[in-house]
Amino acid sequence: MKYLTDIGGYAIMVVDLFKKPTKWRIMKDLILKEIDELIFGSLGIVVFISFFIGAVVSIQTAMNLTSDLIPKNLIGFATRQSIILEFAPTFCSVIMAGKVGSFITSSIGTMRVTEQIDALEVMGVNALNYLVFPKIIAMMLYPFIIAVAMYVGIFGGWFAGVFGGFITSADFVEGVTLDFIPFHITYSFIKTFVFAFLLATIPSYHGFYMKGGALEVGKASTTSFVWTSVVIIITNYILTQLLLT
Amino acid sequence: MIEVDNIHKSFDDAHILKGVTTTFDTGKTNLIIGQSGSGKTVFLKCLLGLFKPTEGTICYDGKRYSELTAAEQRDLRQEMGMVFQGSALFDGKTVEGNVMFPLEMFTKQSKSEMQDRVDMVLKRVNLVDANHKFPSEISGGMQKRVAIARAIVMNPKYLFCDEPNSGLDPRTAIVIDNLIKEITEEYEITTVINTHDMNSVMEIGEKILFLKDGLKEWEGTKHEIFKTDNKAVTDFVYSSELFKKVRQMYIEERN
């Protein structure tokens, strides 16, 4: 029953946050601030993770190519496919659910606990629009992070493959360009846009409607991470079924 | 003037307000007192429009809140100022940014006009040289002043304060009380203060409403509270030794 209440509450929140928009003069600054915090603030961790994930995928693929009949360029091919289709959009989004999601829940939750949200509402401000809408707009730049993650992940694969002595640079590059299907990039970015919306709204819901004090802010952050990850994983399955089959 | 008529408020099975009727006059500091759990905060939130009463009406200078359109309710909200218990200042904004916030949101004033208004209001609450500090960098008393400045920057007709003295030392508490009283008289505001602080009651209570278990138990002025024989009020007001002695002195003086 509680889950149904939460789903209904989330849907109402999504509708309400578009009502009574904040002045553009103020909204513009809020969006830029959120872009700085949510997008540029996440680049470091995404680049770091992508590089090493790409490297590990490359090494593991190489280690499993035991037959001489299988061409070495498969390492580049497998790295590209893994990174573009799953690791960059989905794996990074789960990481972002922890990094960005916890930040959103705790910052909005703290505002709730310290009555800052009440202060906004007393003034007649649509607190949802003021707090959540800029985050959604900022997160629409999330595909930029994922594009970087794709490049860095493949570079990590190349680095580990070539400098680990598993493959030549020419073979890896040949594998990366082999049988390239442009729609896979489109599919990946469609997923990313959907994940971006989820990453901005689910943690906001958990922060905005939390009750209690500082301890509950911590609990809300954890719950928010769990639910954002779960919804991302389920949405990933549904979108893959719809777009790739 | 705010006229409250038979306000009820329930949350699921909990009946918090059980029919409160009262009037808060313009230009006066009206205090709501009562024990924890008596319904003071719920009553204040009903006055603010944050809670919709289950039954009853609230009129603001003749305008019945429940009969206003959503746009009219928003306009009315902009005539209200609120000082929260914990000040509720925006952490990410400076003192100046906090006070300027309502002006930025709801007026079309130029930057310099807003700046002039903010400077004037901050000066009025005796807060100088703190414009560029963040809430975490100033004392509790200063935070309360900023909250008052933010509440009055739009020239509100109604000012609501929830425990404005909580967490302040007695001297600062009196300064904040007097500041609220001065502002109320100066700007002809209808001020409603939710408090536990008996010093505030004695200092600025022009009208006092005592709530008990969601009902109006007693109302009167700070002078009348000395004379009342209402047991619930005397038990609450004179719970401390100091106030027991004050009352004793008052009775002896009267005899």
Short mmCIF file of C-alpha atoms in Angstrom, two decimals:
data_model
loop_
_atom_site.label_atom_id
_atom_site.label_comp_id
_atom_site.label_asym_id
_atom_site.label_seq_id
_atom_site.Cartn_x
_atom_site.Cartn_y
_atom_site.Cartn_z
CA MET A 1 0.00 0.00 0.00
CA LYS A 2 2.83 2.35 0.90
CA TYR A 3 4.47 1.72 -2.48
CA LEU A 4 1.24 2.68 -4.26
CA THR A 5 1.00 5.84 -2.15
CA ASP A 6 4.59 6.70 -3.04
CA ILE A 7 4.02 6.10 -6.76
CA GLY A 8 0.91 8.32 -6.65
CA GLY A 9 2.73 10.96 -4.62
CA TYR A 10 5.63 10.93 -7.09
CA ALA A 11 3.24 11.36 -10.04
CA ILE A 12 1.51 14.30 -8.33
CA MET A 13 4.89 15.85 -7.57
CA VAL A 14 5.95 15.60 -11.21
CA VAL A 15 2.75 17.41 -12.29
CA ASP A 16 2.97 20.03 -9.53
CA LEU A 17 6.55 20.98 -10.22
CA PHE A 18 5.57 22.47 -13.56
CA LYS A 19 2.88 24.69 -12.02
CA LYS A 20 3.39 28.37 -11.20
CA PRO A 21 6.89 28.67 -12.67
CA THR A 22 9.56 30.78 -11.04
CA LYS A 23 10.65 33.96 -12.83
CA TRP A 24 13.17 33.23 -15.60
CA ARG A 25 15.59 35.80 -14.16
CA ILE A 26 15.87 33.69 -11.00
CA MET A 27 15.41 30.29 -12.63
CA LYS A 28 18.35 30.92 -15.00
CA ASP A 29 20.74 31.35 -12.07
CA LEU A 30 19.35 28.29 -10.32
CA ILE A 31 19.83 26.15 -13.44
CA LEU A 32 23.43 27.32 -13.88
CA LYS A 33 24.15 26.55 -10.22
CA GLU A 34 22.68 23.07 -10.57
CA ILE A 35 24.66 22.42 -13.78
CA ASP A 36 27.81 23.29 -11.89
CA GLU A 37 26.95 21.07 -8.92
CA LEU A 38 25.27 18.11 -10.60
CA ILE A 39 27.01 17.91 -13.99
CA PHE A 40 30.50 19.39 -13.70
CA GLY A 41 30.74 18.21 -10.09
CA SER A 42 30.22 14.62 -11.27
CA LEU A 43 32.66 14.61 -14.17
CA GLY A 44 35.67 13.58 -12.07
CA ILE A 45 34.15 10.44 -10.56
CA VAL A 46 32.57 9.40 -13.89
CA VAL A 47 35.85 9.79 -15.78
CA PHE A 48 37.72 7.85 -13.09
CA ILE A 49 35.25 4.97 -13.02
CA SER A 50 34.81 4.80 -16.80
CA PHE A 51 38.56 4.60 -17.43
CA PHE A 52 39.04 1.64 -15.10
CA ILE A 53 35.85 -0.15 -16.10
CA GLY A 54 36.94 0.11 -19.75
CA ALA A 55 40.37 -1.21 -18.79
CA VAL A 56 38.91 -4.15 -16.86
CA VAL A 57 36.49 -5.07 -19.68
CA SER A 58 39.38 -5.05 -22.12
CA ILE A 59 41.60 -7.26 -19.92
CA GLN A 60 38.81 -9.71 -19.09
CA THR A 61 37.87 -10.06 -22.77
CA ALA A 62 41.52 -10.64 -23.66
CA MET A 63 41.90 -13.24 -20.92
CA ASN A 64 38.91 -15.19 -22.27
CA LEU A 65 40.15 -15.27 -25.88
CA THR A 66 41.95 -18.57 -25.63
CA SER A 67 41.44 -19.73 -29.23
CA ASP A 68 43.73 -18.45 -31.96
CA LEU A 69 40.81 -18.64 -34.37
CA ILE A 70 39.13 -15.68 -32.70
CA PRO A 71 40.53 -12.38 -33.97
CA LYS A 72 42.21 -10.12 -31.43
CA ASN A 73 40.21 -7.14 -32.61
CA LEU A 74 37.26 -8.68 -30.73
CA ILE A 75 38.78 -7.07 -27.60
CA GLY A 76 38.16 -3.60 -29.05
CA PHE A 77 34.74 -4.63 -30.35
CA ALA A 78 33.63 -6.08 -26.99
CA THR A 79 34.94 -3.09 -25.09
CA ARG A 80 33.07 -0.68 -27.36
CA GLN A 81 29.81 -2.60 -27.17
CA SER A 82 29.97 -3.08 -23.40
CA ILE A 83 30.84 0.54 -22.71
CA ILE A 84 28.37 2.12 -25.13
CA LEU A 85 25.42 -0.17 -24.48
CA GLU A 86 25.63 -0.72 -20.74
CA PHE A 87 28.56 0.48 -18.70
CA ALA A 88 28.44 4.16 -19.64
CA PRO A 89 24.67 4.76 -19.45
CA THR A 90 23.55 2.27 -16.82
CA PHE A 91 26.55 1.66 -14.59
CA CYS A 92 27.35 5.39 -14.43
CA SER A 93 23.69 6.14 -13.64
CA VAL A 94 23.75 3.80 -10.66
CA ILE A 95 26.94 5.53 -9.49
CA MET A 96 25.21 8.88 -10.04
CA ALA A 97 22.21 7.67 -7.98
CA GLY A 98 24.65 7.49 -5.10
CA LYS A 99 26.54 10.66 -5.81
CA VAL A 100 23.95 13.08 -7.20
CA GLY A 101 20.87 11.36 -5.74
CA SER A 102 22.13 11.43 -2.16
CA PHE A 103 23.16 15.05 -2.57
CA ILE A 104 19.72 16.04 -3.88
CA THR A 105 17.83 14.14 -1.16
CA SER A 106 19.97 15.41 1.67
CA SER A 107 19.99 19.03 0.50
CA ILE A 108 16.21 19.17 -0.04
CA GLY A 109 15.60 17.08 3.10
CA THR A 110 17.69 19.47 5.19
CA MET A 111 15.66 22.36 3.81
CA ARG A 112 12.49 20.52 4.90
CA VAL A 113 13.85 19.85 8.39
CA THR A 114 15.00 23.45 8.89
CA GLU A 115 11.63 24.81 7.65
CA GLN A 116 13.19 26.48 4.61
CA ILE A 117 10.61 24.78 2.39
CA ASP A 118 7.83 26.02 4.68
CA ALA A 119 9.33 29.50 4.35
CA LEU A 120 9.13 29.26 0.55
CA GLU A 121 5.52 28.06 0.69
CA VAL A 122 4.46 30.79 3.13
CA MET A 123 5.87 33.35 0.71
CA GLY A 124 3.70 31.88 -2.03
CA VAL A 125 6.59 30.28 -3.95
CA ASN A 126 5.97 26.91 -5.63
CA ALA A 127 8.76 25.19 -3.70
CA LEU A 128 8.71 22.17 -6.03
CA ASN A 129 9.24 24.33 -9.10
CA TYR A 130 11.90 26.40 -7.35
CA LEU A 131 13.86 23.42 -6.03
CA VAL A 132 13.29 20.50 -8.40
CA PHE A 133 12.71 22.01 -11.85
CA PRO A 134 16.25 23.49 -12.15
CA LYS A 135 17.65 20.07 -11.26
CA ILE A 136 15.67 18.42 -14.06
CA ILE A 137 16.85 20.99 -16.60
CA ALA A 138 20.46 20.70 -15.39
CA MET A 139 20.28 16.90 -15.63
CA MET A 140 19.26 17.18 -19.29
CA LEU A 141 23.01 17.77 -19.80
CA TYR A 142 23.64 14.35 -18.29
CA PRO A 143 24.15 12.77 -21.76
CA PHE A 144 27.23 14.99 -22.00
CA ILE A 145 28.69 13.14 -19.00
CA ILE A 146 27.79 9.81 -20.56
CA ALA A 147 29.40 10.81 -23.88
CA VAL A 148 32.59 11.59 -21.96
CA ALA A 149 32.25 8.27 -20.11
CA MET A 150 32.02 6.43 -23.43
CA TYR A 151 35.18 8.05 -24.81
CA VAL A 152 37.12 7.59 -21.59
CA GLY A 153 35.90 4.00 -21.13
CA ILE A 154 37.03 2.98 -24.62
CA PHE A 155 40.31 4.82 -24.09
CA GLY A 156 40.75 2.90 -20.83
CA GLY A 157 40.20 -0.33 -22.75
CA TRP A 158 42.77 0.70 -25.35
CA PHE A 159 45.25 1.70 -22.66
CA ALA A 160 44.96 -1.58 -20.74
CA GLY A 161 44.88 -3.69 -23.89
CA VAL A 162 47.87 -2.06 -25.60
CA PHE A 163 50.07 -1.36 -22.58
CA GLY A 164 49.17 -4.69 -20.98
CA GLY A 165 50.45 -6.42 -24.11
CA PHE A 166 47.12 -8.08 -24.96
CA ILE A 167 46.52 -6.41 -28.32
CA THR A 168 48.13 -3.99 -30.74
CA SER A 169 46.77 -0.48 -31.04
CA ALA A 170 45.81 -1.10 -34.69
CA ASP A 171 43.82 -4.24 -33.81
CA PHE A 172 42.01 -2.48 -30.99
CA VAL A 173 41.05 0.47 -33.17
CA GLU A 174 39.89 -1.91 -35.91
CA GLY A 175 37.73 -3.70 -33.33
CA VAL A 176 36.26 -0.46 -32.07
CA THR A 177 35.17 0.54 -35.58
CA LEU A 178 34.01 -2.97 -36.57
CA ASP A 179 30.28 -3.40 -37.38
CA PHE A 180 29.41 -0.11 -35.75
CA ILE A 181 25.64 0.46 -35.50
CA PRO A 182 24.88 4.18 -35.00
CA PHE A 183 21.49 3.37 -33.46
CA HIS A 184 23.31 1.96 -30.43
CA ILE A 185 24.43 5.49 -29.61
CA THR A 186 20.85 6.76 -30.04
CA TYR A 187 19.58 3.93 -27.83
CA SER A 188 22.16 4.78 -25.23
CA PHE A 189 21.28 8.48 -25.19
CA ILE A 190 17.52 7.77 -25.03
CA LYS A 191 18.22 5.69 -21.94
CA THR A 192 20.41 8.43 -20.55
CA PHE A 193 17.71 11.10 -20.92
CA VAL A 194 15.20 8.89 -19.09
CA PHE A 195 17.74 8.11 -16.36
CA ALA A 196 18.54 11.81 -16.03
CA PHE A 197 14.88 12.56 -15.30
CA LEU A 198 14.74 9.74 -12.76
CA LEU A 199 18.00 10.86 -11.15
CA ALA A 200 16.61 14.36 -10.64
CA THR A 201 13.07 13.51 -9.54
CA ILE A 202 13.19 10.37 -7.37
CA PRO A 203 15.77 11.77 -4.90
CA SER A 204 13.87 15.07 -4.89
CA TYR A 205 10.67 13.23 -3.96
CA HIS A 206 12.38 11.49 -1.05
CA GLY A 207 13.87 14.76 0.19
CA PHE A 208 10.83 16.96 -0.33
CA TYR A 209 8.31 14.76 1.44
CA MET A 210 10.52 13.47 4.24
CA LYS A 211 9.42 13.88 7.84
CA GLY A 212 11.53 14.04 10.97
CA GLY A 213 14.97 15.34 11.80
CA ALA A 214 18.62 14.92 10.89
CA LEU A 215 18.56 11.14 11.33
CA GLU A 216 15.65 10.85 8.90
CA VAL A 217 17.58 12.92 6.33
CA GLY A 218 20.25 10.19 6.38
CA LYS A 219 17.63 7.46 6.10
CA ALA A 220 15.90 9.30 3.25
CA SER A 221 19.22 9.55 1.36
CA THR A 222 19.74 5.81 1.66
CA THR A 223 16.16 5.01 0.63
CA SER A 224 16.47 7.41 -2.26
CA PHE A 225 19.66 5.68 -3.50
CA VAL A 226 18.04 2.25 -3.29
CA TRP A 227 14.86 3.28 -5.11
CA THR A 228 16.63 5.33 -7.77
CA SER A 229 18.90 2.36 -8.52
CA VAL A 230 15.99 -0.09 -8.60
CA VAL A 231 13.93 2.11 -10.93
CA ILE A 232 16.94 2.70 -13.20
CA ILE A 233 17.61 -1.04 -13.48
CA ILE A 234 13.95 -1.84 -14.24
CA THR A 235 13.65 1.05 -16.72
CA ASN A 236 16.87 -0.13 -18.37
CA TYR A 237 15.32 -3.54 -18.95
CA ILE A 238 12.07 -2.09 -20.32
CA LEU A 239 13.84 0.35 -22.65
CA THR A 240 16.20 -2.34 -23.92
CA GLN A 241 13.25 -4.60 -24.64
CA LEU A 242 11.46 -1.79 -26.46
CA LEU A 243 14.36 -0.32 -28.41
CA LEU A 244 16.68 -3.20 -29.25
CA THR A 245 14.36 -6.13 -29.92
CA MET B 1 -7.59 42.19 11.53
CA ILE B 2 -7.83 38.41 11.46
CA GLU B 3 -11.12 36.84 12.48
CA VAL B 4 -11.12 33.14 13.27
CA ASP B 5 -14.46 31.41 13.55
CA ASN B 6 -14.85 27.92 14.97
CA ILE B 7 -11.68 26.41 13.49
CA HIS B 8 -11.33 22.65 13.59
CA LYS B 9 -8.37 20.66 12.28
CA SER B 10 -7.97 16.90 12.25
CA PHE B 11 -5.21 14.62 10.99
CA ASP B 12 -6.64 11.15 10.37
CA ASP B 13 -8.12 10.24 13.78
CA ALA B 14 -6.34 12.97 15.72
CA HIS B 15 -8.62 15.97 16.36
CA ILE B 16 -6.07 18.73 17.07
CA LEU B 17 -8.15 21.94 16.97
CA LYS B 18 -11.65 21.54 18.34
CA GLY B 19 -13.35 24.83 17.54
CA VAL B 20 -11.28 27.94 18.18
CA THR B 21 -12.93 31.36 17.76
CA THR B 22 -10.99 34.58 18.25
CA THR B 23 -9.98 37.90 16.71
CA PHE B 24 -6.50 39.33 16.23
CA ASP B 25 -6.46 43.13 16.01
CA THR B 26 -4.40 45.24 13.65
CA GLY B 27 -1.43 47.09 15.13
CA LYS B 28 -1.29 44.80 18.14
CA THR B 29 0.96 41.94 19.20
CA ASN B 30 -1.30 38.95 19.68
CA LEU B 31 0.20 36.00 21.53
CA ILE B 32 -0.84 32.37 21.42
CA ILE B 33 0.31 30.43 24.47
CA GLY B 34 -0.28 26.93 25.73
CA GLN B 35 1.48 23.73 26.64
CA SER B 36 3.25 21.58 24.07
CA GLY B 37 0.64 19.60 22.15
CA SER B 38 -2.11 22.14 22.80
CA GLY B 39 -2.43 22.87 19.05
CA LYS B 40 -0.57 26.21 18.85
CA THR B 41 1.59 25.33 15.86
CA VAL B 42 -1.31 23.73 13.97
CA PHE B 43 -3.39 26.84 14.68
CA LEU B 44 -0.60 29.10 13.41
CA LYS B 45 -0.17 26.98 10.28
CA CYS B 46 -3.93 27.24 9.65
CA LEU B 47 -3.61 31.03 9.91
CA LEU B 48 -0.72 30.92 7.43
CA GLY B 49 -2.71 28.83 4.97
CA LEU B 50 -0.22 25.95 5.23
CA PHE B 51 -2.96 23.73 6.71
CA LYS B 52 -6.53 23.79 5.46
CA PRO B 53 -8.96 23.79 8.40
CA THR B 54 -11.29 20.80 8.53
CA GLU B 55 -14.10 23.14 9.57
CA GLY B 56 -14.53 26.84 10.28
CA THR B 57 -13.40 30.04 8.60
CA ILE B 58 -10.55 32.53 8.74
CA CYS B 59 -11.09 36.11 7.49
CA TYR B 60 -8.22 38.48 6.74
CA ASP B 61 -9.59 42.03 6.82
CA GLY B 62 -12.94 40.71 5.72
CA LYS B 63 -11.60 38.36 3.04
CA ARG B 64 -12.59 34.78 3.77
CA TYR B 65 -9.55 32.63 2.84
CA SER B 66 -11.51 29.55 1.79
CA GLU B 67 -13.58 31.58 -0.68
CA LEU B 68 -10.58 33.12 -2.47
CA THR B 69 -9.35 31.79 -5.80
CA ALA B 70 -5.89 30.19 -5.95
CA ALA B 71 -4.45 33.42 -7.41
CA GLU B 72 -6.11 35.53 -4.70
CA GLN B 73 -4.78 33.17 -2.03
CA ARG B 74 -1.26 33.58 -3.49
CA ASP B 75 -1.67 37.36 -3.44
CA LEU B 76 -2.82 37.20 0.17
CA ARG B 77 0.17 35.02 1.07
CA GLN B 78 2.42 37.77 -0.23
CA GLU B 79 0.87 40.07 2.38
CA MET B 80 2.03 37.69 5.11
CA GLY B 81 5.44 37.58 6.74
CA MET B 82 6.63 34.68 8.83
CA VAL B 83 9.43 34.34 11.35
CA PHE B 84 10.11 30.66 11.92
CA GLN B 85 11.30 29.07 15.15
CA GLY B 86 14.68 28.19 13.67
CA SER B 87 14.72 31.33 11.48
CA ALA B 88 14.54 29.16 8.31
CA LEU B 89 17.08 31.28 6.47
CA PHE B 90 18.29 29.93 3.14
CA ASP B 91 21.73 28.46 3.82
CA GLY B 92 23.06 29.13 0.35
CA LYS B 93 22.20 32.83 0.40
CA THR B 94 23.87 35.66 2.26
CA VAL B 95 22.00 37.85 4.74
CA GLU B 96 21.36 40.30 1.91
CA GLY B 97 20.28 37.49 -0.43
CA ASN B 98 17.81 36.16 2.13
CA VAL B 99 16.18 39.54 2.68
CA MET B 100 16.18 40.34 -1.04
CA PHE B 101 14.63 36.99 -1.96
CA PRO B 102 10.92 37.99 -1.69
CA LEU B 103 11.61 41.18 -3.64
CA GLU B 104 13.33 39.23 -6.43
CA MET B 105 10.50 36.72 -6.54
CA PHE B 106 7.50 38.99 -6.44
CA THR B 107 8.41 42.51 -7.55
CA LYS B 108 9.71 44.08 -10.73
CA GLN B 109 12.02 46.45 -8.89
CA SER B 110 15.44 47.21 -10.29
CA LYS B 111 18.53 45.88 -8.54
CA SER B 112 19.27 49.27 -7.00
CA GLU B 113 15.71 49.71 -5.73
CA MET B 114 15.85 46.28 -4.12
CA GLN B 115 19.24 47.05 -2.62
CA ASP B 116 17.91 50.29 -1.09
CA ARG B 117 14.94 48.50 0.40
CA VAL B 118 17.12 45.70 1.82
CA ASP B 119 19.55 48.20 3.35
CA MET B 120 16.66 50.10 4.90
CA VAL B 121 15.06 47.01 6.38
CA LEU B 122 18.35 45.63 7.72
CA LYS B 123 19.03 49.01 9.31
CA ARG B 124 15.55 48.91 10.85
CA VAL B 125 16.31 45.62 12.58
CA ASN B 126 19.65 47.05 13.72
CA LEU B 127 21.71 44.72 11.59
CA VAL B 128 24.62 46.44 9.92
CA ASP B 129 27.84 45.12 8.39
CA ALA B 130 26.41 41.63 8.00
CA ASN B 131 25.06 41.91 4.46
CA HIS B 132 27.57 39.55 2.89
CA LYS B 133 27.72 36.98 5.67
CA PHE B 134 26.03 33.61 5.40
CA PRO B 135 23.50 32.46 8.04
CA SER B 136 26.03 29.99 9.46
CA GLU B 137 28.44 32.86 10.11
CA ILE B 138 26.12 34.91 12.35
CA SER B 139 24.69 34.41 15.85
CA GLY B 140 21.19 33.10 16.65
CA GLY B 141 20.01 36.59 17.61
CA MET B 142 21.29 38.02 14.32
CA GLN B 143 19.59 35.18 12.42
CA LYS B 144 16.30 36.13 14.08
CA ARG B 145 16.81 39.75 13.01
CA VAL B 146 17.47 38.62 9.43
CA ALA B 147 14.30 36.48 9.58
CA ILE B 148 12.32 39.51 10.79
CA ALA B 149 13.87 41.67 8.07
CA ARG B 150 12.92 39.07 5.44
CA ALA B 151 9.40 38.88 6.85
CA ILE B 152 8.82 42.65 6.70
CA VAL B 153 10.67 43.49 3.49
CA MET B 154 7.46 43.22 1.43
CA ASN B 155 5.53 45.49 3.82
CA PRO B 156 3.25 42.70 5.04
CA LYS B 157 -0.15 43.29 6.59
CA TYR B 158 0.16 40.19 8.73
CA LEU B 159 3.23 39.00 10.64
CA PHE B 160 3.38 35.53 12.16
CA CYS B 161 6.14 34.41 14.50
CA ASP B 162 6.66 30.87 15.75
CA GLU B 163 8.62 30.88 19.00
CA PRO B 164 10.78 33.85 17.96
CA ASN B 165 12.75 33.67 21.22
CA SER B 166 13.64 30.01 21.29
CA GLY B 167 17.36 29.44 21.72
CA LEU B 168 18.10 33.06 22.60
CA ASP B 169 19.55 34.43 25.82
CA PRO B 170 17.08 36.48 27.93
CA ARG B 171 18.58 39.82 26.96
CA THR B 172 18.52 39.11 23.22
CA ALA B 173 15.01 37.66 23.60
CA ILE B 174 13.76 40.96 25.05
CA VAL B 175 15.46 42.89 22.22
CA ILE B 176 13.73 40.67 19.62
CA ASP B 177 10.37 40.99 21.43
CA ASN B 178 10.61 44.75 21.51
CA LEU B 179 11.69 44.86 17.88
CA ILE B 180 8.60 42.88 16.85
CA LYS B 181 6.36 45.15 18.94
CA GLU B 182 7.89 48.32 17.49
CA ILE B 183 7.55 47.02 13.94
CA THR B 184 3.94 45.99 14.59
CA GLU B 185 3.02 49.50 15.75
CA GLU B 186 5.15 51.31 13.17
CA TYR B 187 3.82 49.43 10.14
CA GLU B 188 0.29 48.81 11.53
CA ILE B 189 0.67 45.05 11.13
CA THR B 190 -1.52 42.33 12.60
CA THR B 191 1.07 40.29 14.47
CA VAL B 192 0.45 36.82 15.85
CA ILE B 193 3.18 35.22 17.96
CA ASN B 194 3.26 31.62 19.06
CA THR B 195 5.31 31.42 22.27
CA HIS B 196 6.18 29.52 25.41
CA ASP B 197 8.18 32.39 26.80
CA MET B 198 6.43 34.04 29.75
CA ASN B 199 8.79 36.99 29.57
CA SER B 200 7.34 37.70 26.12
CA VAL B 201 3.84 37.45 27.52
CA MET B 202 4.59 40.02 30.20
CA GLU B 203 6.65 42.21 27.89
CA ILE B 204 4.59 42.50 24.71
CA GLY B 205 1.34 40.55 25.16
CA GLU B 206 -1.34 43.02 24.17
CA LYS B 207 -3.73 40.17 23.55
CA ILE B 208 -3.11 36.66 24.80
CA LEU B 209 -4.90 33.54 23.64
CA PHE B 210 -4.42 30.46 25.81
CA LEU B 211 -5.02 27.14 24.07
CA LYS B 212 -5.57 23.88 25.90
CA ASP B 213 -6.22 20.55 24.17
CA GLY B 214 -7.20 22.29 20.95
CA LEU B 215 -9.70 24.65 22.58
CA LYS B 216 -9.59 28.31 23.57
CA GLU B 217 -9.25 28.12 27.34
CA TRP B 218 -8.80 31.81 28.03
CA GLU B 219 -8.06 35.13 26.34
CA GLY B 220 -7.21 38.55 27.62
CA THR B 221 -4.40 41.08 28.04
CA LYS B 222 -1.14 40.82 29.96
CA HIS B 223 -2.74 42.84 32.76
CA GLU B 224 -5.75 40.54 32.94
CA ILE B 225 -3.57 37.44 33.15
CA PHE B 226 -2.49 38.50 36.65
CA LYS B 227 -6.10 38.64 37.78
CA THR B 228 -7.45 35.50 36.21
CA ASP B 229 -8.54 32.61 38.39
CA ASN B 230 -8.56 30.16 35.49
CA LYS B 231 -6.63 27.23 36.93
CA ALA B 232 -5.23 26.01 33.62
CA VAL B 233 -3.84 29.46 32.88
CA THR B 234 -2.40 30.03 36.34
CA ASP B 235 -0.86 26.54 36.37
CA PHE B 236 0.82 27.26 33.04
CA VAL B 237 1.84 30.88 33.57
CA TYR B 238 2.92 30.56 37.16
CA SER B 239 4.72 27.25 36.88
CA SER B 240 8.08 28.86 37.69
CA GLU B 241 9.00 30.14 41.15
CA LEU B 242 9.86 33.55 39.73
CA PHE B 243 6.42 34.10 38.24
CA LYS B 244 4.72 32.71 41.37
CA LYS B 245 6.50 35.45 43.34
CA VAL B 246 5.60 38.07 40.75
CA ARG B 247 1.96 37.13 41.02
CA GLN B 248 2.10 37.09 44.81
CA MET B 249 3.57 40.59 44.78
CA TYR B 250 0.87 41.73 42.36
CA ILE B 251 -1.92 40.33 44.60
CA GLU B 252 -0.39 41.84 47.74
CA GLU B 253 -0.03 45.19 45.99
CA ARG B 254 -3.66 45.04 44.89
CA ASN B 255 -4.86 44.24 48.42
#
